[in-house]
CSV table of C-alpha atoms and ligand atoms in Angstrom, one decimal:
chain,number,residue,atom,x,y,z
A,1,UNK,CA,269.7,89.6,-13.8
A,2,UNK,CA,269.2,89.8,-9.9
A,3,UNK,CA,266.2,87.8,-8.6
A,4,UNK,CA,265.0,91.6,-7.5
A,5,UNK,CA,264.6,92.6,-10.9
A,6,UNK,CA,263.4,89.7,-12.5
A,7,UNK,CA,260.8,89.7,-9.7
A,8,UNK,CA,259.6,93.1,-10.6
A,9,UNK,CA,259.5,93.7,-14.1
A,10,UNK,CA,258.0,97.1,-15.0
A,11,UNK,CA,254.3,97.2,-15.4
A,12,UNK,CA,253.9,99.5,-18.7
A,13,UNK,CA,251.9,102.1,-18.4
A,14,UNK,CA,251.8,102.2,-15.1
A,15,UNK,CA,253.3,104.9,-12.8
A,16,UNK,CA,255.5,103.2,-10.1
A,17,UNK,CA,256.2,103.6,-6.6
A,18,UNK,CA,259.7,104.3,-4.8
A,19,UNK,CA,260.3,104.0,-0.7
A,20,UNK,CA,263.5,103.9,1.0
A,21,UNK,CA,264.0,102.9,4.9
A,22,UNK,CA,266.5,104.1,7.0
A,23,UNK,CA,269.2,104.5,4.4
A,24,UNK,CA,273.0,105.1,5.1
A,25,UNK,CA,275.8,105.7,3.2
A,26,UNK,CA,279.5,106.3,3.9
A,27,UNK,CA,282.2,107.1,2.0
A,28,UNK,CA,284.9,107.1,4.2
A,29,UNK,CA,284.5,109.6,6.8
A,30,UNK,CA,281.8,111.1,4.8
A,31,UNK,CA,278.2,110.0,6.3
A,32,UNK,CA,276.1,111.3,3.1
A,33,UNK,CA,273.2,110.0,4.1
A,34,UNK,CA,272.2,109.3,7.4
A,35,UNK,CA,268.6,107.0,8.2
A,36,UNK,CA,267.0,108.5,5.6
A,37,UNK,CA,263.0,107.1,4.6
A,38,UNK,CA,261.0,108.9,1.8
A,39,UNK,CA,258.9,108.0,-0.2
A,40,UNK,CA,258.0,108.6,-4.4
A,41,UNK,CA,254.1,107.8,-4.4
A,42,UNK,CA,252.5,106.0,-7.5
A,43,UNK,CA,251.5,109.1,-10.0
A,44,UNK,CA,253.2,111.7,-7.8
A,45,UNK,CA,255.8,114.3,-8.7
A,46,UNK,CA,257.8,114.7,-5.6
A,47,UNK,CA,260.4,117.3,-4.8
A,48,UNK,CA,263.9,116.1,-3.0
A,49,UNK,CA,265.5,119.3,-2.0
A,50,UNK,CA,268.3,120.7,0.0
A,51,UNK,CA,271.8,122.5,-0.1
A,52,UNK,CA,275.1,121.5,-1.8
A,53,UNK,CA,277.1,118.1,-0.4
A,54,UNK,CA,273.2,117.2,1.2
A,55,UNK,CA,273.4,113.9,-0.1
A,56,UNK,CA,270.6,114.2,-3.5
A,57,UNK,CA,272.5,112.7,-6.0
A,58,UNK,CA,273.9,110.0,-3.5
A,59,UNK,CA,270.3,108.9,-2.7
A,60,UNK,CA,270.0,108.7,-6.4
A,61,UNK,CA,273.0,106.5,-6.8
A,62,UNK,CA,271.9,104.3,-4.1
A,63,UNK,CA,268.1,103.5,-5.9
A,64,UNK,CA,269.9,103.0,-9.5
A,65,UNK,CA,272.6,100.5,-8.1
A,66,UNK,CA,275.9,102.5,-8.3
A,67,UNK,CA,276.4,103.2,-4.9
A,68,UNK,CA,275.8,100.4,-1.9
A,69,UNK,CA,274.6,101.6,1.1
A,70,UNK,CA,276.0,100.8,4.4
A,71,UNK,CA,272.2,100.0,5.6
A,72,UNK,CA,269.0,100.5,5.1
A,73,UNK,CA,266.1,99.7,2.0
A,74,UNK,CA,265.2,100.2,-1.3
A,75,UNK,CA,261.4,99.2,-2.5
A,76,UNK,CA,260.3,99.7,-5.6
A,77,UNK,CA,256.5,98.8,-6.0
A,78,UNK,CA,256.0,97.0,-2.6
A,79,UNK,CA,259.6,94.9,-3.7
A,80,UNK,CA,262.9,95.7,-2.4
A,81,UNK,CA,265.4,96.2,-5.4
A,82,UNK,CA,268.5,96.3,-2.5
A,83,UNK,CA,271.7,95.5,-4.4
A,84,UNK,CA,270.1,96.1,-8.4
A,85,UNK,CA,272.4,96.7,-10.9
A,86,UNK,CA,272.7,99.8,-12.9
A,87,UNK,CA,271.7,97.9,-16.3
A,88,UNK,CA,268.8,96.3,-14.7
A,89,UNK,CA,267.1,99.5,-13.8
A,90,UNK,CA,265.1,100.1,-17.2
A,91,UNK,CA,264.0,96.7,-17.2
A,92,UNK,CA,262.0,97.7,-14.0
A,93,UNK,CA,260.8,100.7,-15.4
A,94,UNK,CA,263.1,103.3,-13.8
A,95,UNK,CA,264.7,105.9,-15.4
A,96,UNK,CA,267.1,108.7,-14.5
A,97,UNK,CA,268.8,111.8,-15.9
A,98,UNK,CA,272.4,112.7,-14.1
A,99,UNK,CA,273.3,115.7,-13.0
A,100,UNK,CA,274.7,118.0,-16.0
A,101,UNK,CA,274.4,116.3,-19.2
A,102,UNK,CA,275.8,112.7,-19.0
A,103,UNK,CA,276.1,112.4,-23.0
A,104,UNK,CA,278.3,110.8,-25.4
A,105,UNK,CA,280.4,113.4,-26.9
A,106,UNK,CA,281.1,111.6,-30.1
A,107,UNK,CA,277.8,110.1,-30.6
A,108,UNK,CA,275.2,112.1,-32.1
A,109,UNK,CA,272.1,113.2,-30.4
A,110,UNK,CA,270.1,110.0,-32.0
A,111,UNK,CA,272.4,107.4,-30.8
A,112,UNK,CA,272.9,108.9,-27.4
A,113,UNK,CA,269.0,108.8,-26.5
A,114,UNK,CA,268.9,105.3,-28.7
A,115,UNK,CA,271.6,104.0,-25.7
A,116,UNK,CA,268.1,104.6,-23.1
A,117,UNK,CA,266.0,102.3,-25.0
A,118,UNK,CA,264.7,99.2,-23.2
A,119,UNK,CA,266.7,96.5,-23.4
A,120,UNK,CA,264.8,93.6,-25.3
A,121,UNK,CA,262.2,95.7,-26.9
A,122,UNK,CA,261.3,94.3,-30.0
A,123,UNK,CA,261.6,95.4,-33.5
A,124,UNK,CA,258.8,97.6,-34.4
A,125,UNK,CA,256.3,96.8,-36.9
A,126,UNK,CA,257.5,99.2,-39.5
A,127,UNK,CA,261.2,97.7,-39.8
A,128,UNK,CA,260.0,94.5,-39.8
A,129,UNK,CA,257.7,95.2,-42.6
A,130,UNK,CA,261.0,96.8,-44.5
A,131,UNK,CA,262.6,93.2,-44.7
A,132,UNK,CA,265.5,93.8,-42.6
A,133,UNK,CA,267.7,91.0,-41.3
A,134,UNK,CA,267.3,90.6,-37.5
A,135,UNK,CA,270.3,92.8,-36.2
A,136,UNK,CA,269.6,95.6,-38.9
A,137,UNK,CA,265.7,95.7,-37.6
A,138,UNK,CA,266.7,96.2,-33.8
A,139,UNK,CA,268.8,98.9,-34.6
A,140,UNK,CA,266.7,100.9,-37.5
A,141,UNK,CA,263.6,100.2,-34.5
A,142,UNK,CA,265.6,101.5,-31.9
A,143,UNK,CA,266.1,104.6,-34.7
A,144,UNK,CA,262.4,104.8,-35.1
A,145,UNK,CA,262.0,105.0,-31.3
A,146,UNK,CA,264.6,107.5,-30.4
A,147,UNK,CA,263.4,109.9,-33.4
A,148,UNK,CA,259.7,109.6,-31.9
A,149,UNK,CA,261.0,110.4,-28.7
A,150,UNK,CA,262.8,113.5,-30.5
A,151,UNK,CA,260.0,114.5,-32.0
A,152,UNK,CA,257.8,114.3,-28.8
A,153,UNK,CA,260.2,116.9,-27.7
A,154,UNK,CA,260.3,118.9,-30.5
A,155,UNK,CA,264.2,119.0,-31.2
A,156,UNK,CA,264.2,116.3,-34.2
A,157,UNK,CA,265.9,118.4,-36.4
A,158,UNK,CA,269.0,117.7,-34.2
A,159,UNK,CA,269.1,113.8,-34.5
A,160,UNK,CA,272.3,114.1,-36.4
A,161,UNK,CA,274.0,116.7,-34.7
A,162,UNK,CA,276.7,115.6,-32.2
A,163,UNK,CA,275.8,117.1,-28.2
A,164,UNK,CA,278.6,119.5,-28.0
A,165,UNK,CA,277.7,121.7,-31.6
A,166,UNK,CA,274.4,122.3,-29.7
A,167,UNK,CA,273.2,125.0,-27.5
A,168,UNK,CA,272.9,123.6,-23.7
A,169,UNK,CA,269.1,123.4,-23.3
A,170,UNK,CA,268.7,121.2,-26.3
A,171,UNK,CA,271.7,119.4,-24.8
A,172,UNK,CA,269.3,119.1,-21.9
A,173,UNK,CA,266.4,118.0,-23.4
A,174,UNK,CA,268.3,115.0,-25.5
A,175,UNK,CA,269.4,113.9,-22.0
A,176,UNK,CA,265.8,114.0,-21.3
A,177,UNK,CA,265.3,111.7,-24.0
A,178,UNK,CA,267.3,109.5,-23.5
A,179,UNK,CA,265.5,109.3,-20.1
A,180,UNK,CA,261.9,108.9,-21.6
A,181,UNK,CA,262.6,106.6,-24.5
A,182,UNK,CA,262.3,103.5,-22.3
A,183,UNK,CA,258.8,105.2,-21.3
A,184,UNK,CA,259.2,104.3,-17.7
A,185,UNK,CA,257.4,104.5,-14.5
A,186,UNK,CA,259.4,106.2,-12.6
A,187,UNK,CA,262.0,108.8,-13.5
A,188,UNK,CA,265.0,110.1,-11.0
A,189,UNK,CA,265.6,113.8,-12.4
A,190,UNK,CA,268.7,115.1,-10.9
A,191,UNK,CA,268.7,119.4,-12.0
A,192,UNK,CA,267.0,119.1,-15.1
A,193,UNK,CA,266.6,123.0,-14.9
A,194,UNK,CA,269.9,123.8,-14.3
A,195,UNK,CA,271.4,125.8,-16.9
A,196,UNK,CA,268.1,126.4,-18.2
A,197,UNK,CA,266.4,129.7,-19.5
A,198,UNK,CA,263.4,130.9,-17.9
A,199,UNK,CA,261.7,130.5,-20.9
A,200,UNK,CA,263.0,126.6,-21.2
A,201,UNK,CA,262.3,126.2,-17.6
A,202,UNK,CA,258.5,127.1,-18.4
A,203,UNK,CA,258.6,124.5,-21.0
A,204,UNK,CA,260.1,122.0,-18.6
A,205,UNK,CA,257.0,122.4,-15.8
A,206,UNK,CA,254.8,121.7,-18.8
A,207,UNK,CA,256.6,118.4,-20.2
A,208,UNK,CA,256.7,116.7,-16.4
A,209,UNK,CA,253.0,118.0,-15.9
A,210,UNK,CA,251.9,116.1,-19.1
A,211,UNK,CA,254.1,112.7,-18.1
A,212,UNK,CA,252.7,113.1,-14.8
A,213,UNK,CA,249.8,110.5,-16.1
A,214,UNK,CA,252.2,107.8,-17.1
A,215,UNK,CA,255.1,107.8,-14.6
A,216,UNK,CA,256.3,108.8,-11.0
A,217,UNK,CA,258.4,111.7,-11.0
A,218,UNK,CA,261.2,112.6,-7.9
A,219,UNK,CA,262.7,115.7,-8.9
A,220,UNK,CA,266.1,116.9,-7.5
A,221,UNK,CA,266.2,120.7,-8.2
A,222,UNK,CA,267.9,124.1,-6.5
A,223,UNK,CA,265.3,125.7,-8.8
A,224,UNK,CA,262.8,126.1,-5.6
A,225,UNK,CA,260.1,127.9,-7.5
A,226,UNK,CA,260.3,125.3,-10.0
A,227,UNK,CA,259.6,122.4,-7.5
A,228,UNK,CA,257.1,124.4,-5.5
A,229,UNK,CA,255.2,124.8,-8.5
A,230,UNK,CA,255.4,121.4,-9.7
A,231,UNK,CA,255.3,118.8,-6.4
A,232,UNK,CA,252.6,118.4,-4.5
A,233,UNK,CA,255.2,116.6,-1.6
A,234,UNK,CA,258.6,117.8,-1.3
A,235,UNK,CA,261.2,116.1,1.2
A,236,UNK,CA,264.4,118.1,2.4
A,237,UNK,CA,267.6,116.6,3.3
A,238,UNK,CA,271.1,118.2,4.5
A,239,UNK,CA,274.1,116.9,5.7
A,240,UNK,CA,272.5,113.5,5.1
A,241,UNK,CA,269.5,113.9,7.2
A,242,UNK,CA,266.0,114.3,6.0
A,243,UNK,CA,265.3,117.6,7.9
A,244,UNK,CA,261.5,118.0,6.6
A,245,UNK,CA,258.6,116.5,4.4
A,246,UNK,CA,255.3,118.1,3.6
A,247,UNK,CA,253.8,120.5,1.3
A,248,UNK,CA,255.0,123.7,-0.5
A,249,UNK,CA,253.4,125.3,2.0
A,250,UNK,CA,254.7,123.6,4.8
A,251,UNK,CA,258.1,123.3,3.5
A,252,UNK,CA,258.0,127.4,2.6
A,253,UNK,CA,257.4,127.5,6.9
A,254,UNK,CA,259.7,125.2,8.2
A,255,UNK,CA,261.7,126.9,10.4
A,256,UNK,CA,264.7,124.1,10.2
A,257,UNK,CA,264.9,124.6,5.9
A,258,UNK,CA,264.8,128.0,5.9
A,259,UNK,CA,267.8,128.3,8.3
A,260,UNK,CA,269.5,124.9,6.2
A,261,UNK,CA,269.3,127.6,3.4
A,262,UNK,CA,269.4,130.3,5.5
A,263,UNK,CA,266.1,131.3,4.4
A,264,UNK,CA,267.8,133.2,0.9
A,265,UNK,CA,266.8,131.1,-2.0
A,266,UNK,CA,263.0,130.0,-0.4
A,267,UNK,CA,262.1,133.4,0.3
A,268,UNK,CA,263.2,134.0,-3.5
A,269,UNK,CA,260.7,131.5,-3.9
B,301,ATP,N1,281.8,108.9,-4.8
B,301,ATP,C1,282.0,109.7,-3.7
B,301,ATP,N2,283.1,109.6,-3.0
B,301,ATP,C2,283.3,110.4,-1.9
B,301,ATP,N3,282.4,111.3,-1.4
B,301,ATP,C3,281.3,111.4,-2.1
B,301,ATP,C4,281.0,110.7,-3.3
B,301,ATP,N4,279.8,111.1,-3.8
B,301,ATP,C5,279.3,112.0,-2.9
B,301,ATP,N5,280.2,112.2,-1.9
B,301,ATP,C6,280.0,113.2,-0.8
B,301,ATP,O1,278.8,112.9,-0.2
B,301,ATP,C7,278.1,114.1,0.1
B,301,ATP,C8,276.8,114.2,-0.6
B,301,ATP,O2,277.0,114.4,-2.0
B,301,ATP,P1,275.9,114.5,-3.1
B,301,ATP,O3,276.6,114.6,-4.4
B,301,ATP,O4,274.9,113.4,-2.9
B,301,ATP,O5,275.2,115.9,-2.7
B,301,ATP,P2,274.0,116.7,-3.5
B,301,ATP,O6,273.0,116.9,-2.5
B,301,ATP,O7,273.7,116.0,-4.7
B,301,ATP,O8,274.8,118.1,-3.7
B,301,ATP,P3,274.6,119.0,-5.0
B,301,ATP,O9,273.4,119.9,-4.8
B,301,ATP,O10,275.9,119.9,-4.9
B,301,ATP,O11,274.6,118.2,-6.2
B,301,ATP,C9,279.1,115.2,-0.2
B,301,ATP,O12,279.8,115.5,1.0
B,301,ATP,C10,280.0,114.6,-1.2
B,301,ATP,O13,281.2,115.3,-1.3
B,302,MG,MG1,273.8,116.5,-6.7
């Protein structure tokens, strides 16, 4: 494990807090993100908006270690976590959903949110009390965990089921899951409403409003009335730049987003 990360282990329990300074990432000729600072307060849900190619998911690869920038930092919690590695990121207490689904076809729902548990976490008292050699205990506690985690979501009865037999917003919520079961303090959600009902999507505002109390949200959405409802700070990026920061409000009456989405989808909003 990097110094960063054993530096910073995760506090439990309490939300965490994300900054980035002046970040910058090439891929070849491709400047995808360009001096860009923001910043994911302690207990906030903040909204990271902006048009196709505008460099959202990048900045998400960046904080979870799978893509380097060519300058700039990450801080997470006052530390900078510069140069983490993917696997190290739920031992700080960060989480993240991909865009789409990101699950194991041939695994079933269970095992795919049991493969977001926290690395290290120890056998929970129920296992242990069954007798189990060390190995078994892990895993039926990991079991335990991931069907608690279903259950908190309400789609338990699927645990068996493999992802692709199921319709897509429970395939949505298992990646949620799998996201949650490490019950950390801050979570990177990139289009959790995509493909979602508006039914589902209702749902969706009321399952980040109740972890709002436990962990740091930043939300990457096209849904606009989704994060105007939810995030009390929104920044904007496109082509790489951060074009805007403030309020619903603010954002709703910034001239330069409405003509980066030429003013369609936030009127709509
Ligand atoms: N691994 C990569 N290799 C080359 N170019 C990339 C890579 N990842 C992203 N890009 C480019 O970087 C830019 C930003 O892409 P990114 O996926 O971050 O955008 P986004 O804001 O998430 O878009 P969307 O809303 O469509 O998901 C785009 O021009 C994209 O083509
Ligand atoms: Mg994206």
């Amino acid at each position: 494990m990097s110094q960063a990360a054993s530096a910073s282990a995760a506090d439990a329990g309490e939300p965490g807090a994300l900054e980035v300074r002046s970040l910058s990432v090439r891929f070849g000729g491709v400047v995808a993100l360009d001096g860009v600072s923001l910043s994911v307060p302690a207990g906030a849900i903040v909204g990271i908006i902006g048009p196709n190619g505008a460099g959202k998911t990048t900045l998400f690869n960046v904080v979870s270690g799978l893509v380097d920038p060519a300058g700039g930092d990450v801080t997470y919690n006052g530390r900078r976590i510069n140069g983490i590695r993917p696997h190290e990121l739920n031992r700080l207490g960060i989480s993240r959903t991909l865009q789409g689904l990101g699950l194991w076809r041939a695994l079933t729902v269970i095992e795919n949110v049991m493969i977001g548990a926290r690395r290290g976490s120890s056998p929970g008292f129920a296992s242990a009390l069954l007798g189990l050699p060390r190995s078994d205990r892990y895993e039926a506690a990991l079991k335990e965990q991931a069907l608690a985690q279903l259950k908190a979501l309400g789609i338990e009865e699927y645990a068996n089921r493999h992802p692709g037999t199921l319709p897509y917003g429970v395939q949505k919520w298992v990646s949620l899951a799998r996201a949650l079961i490490s019950r950390p303090a801050l979570l990177l959600l990139d289009e959790p409403a995509s493909g979602l009902s508006a039914n589902e999507q209702k749902q969706l505002i009321a399952l980040l409003r109740s972890l709002k109390e436990r962990m740091s949200i930043a939300l990457v959405e096209h849904r606009l009335d989704l994060v105007m409802s939810l995030c009390e700070h929104i920044h904007v990026l496109d082509f790489g730049r951060l074009i805007a920061s403030g309020s619903p409000t603010e954002i709703q009456n910034n001239k330069k987003v409405t003509d980066a989405y030429l003013g369609s989808e936030l009127t709509d909003a």
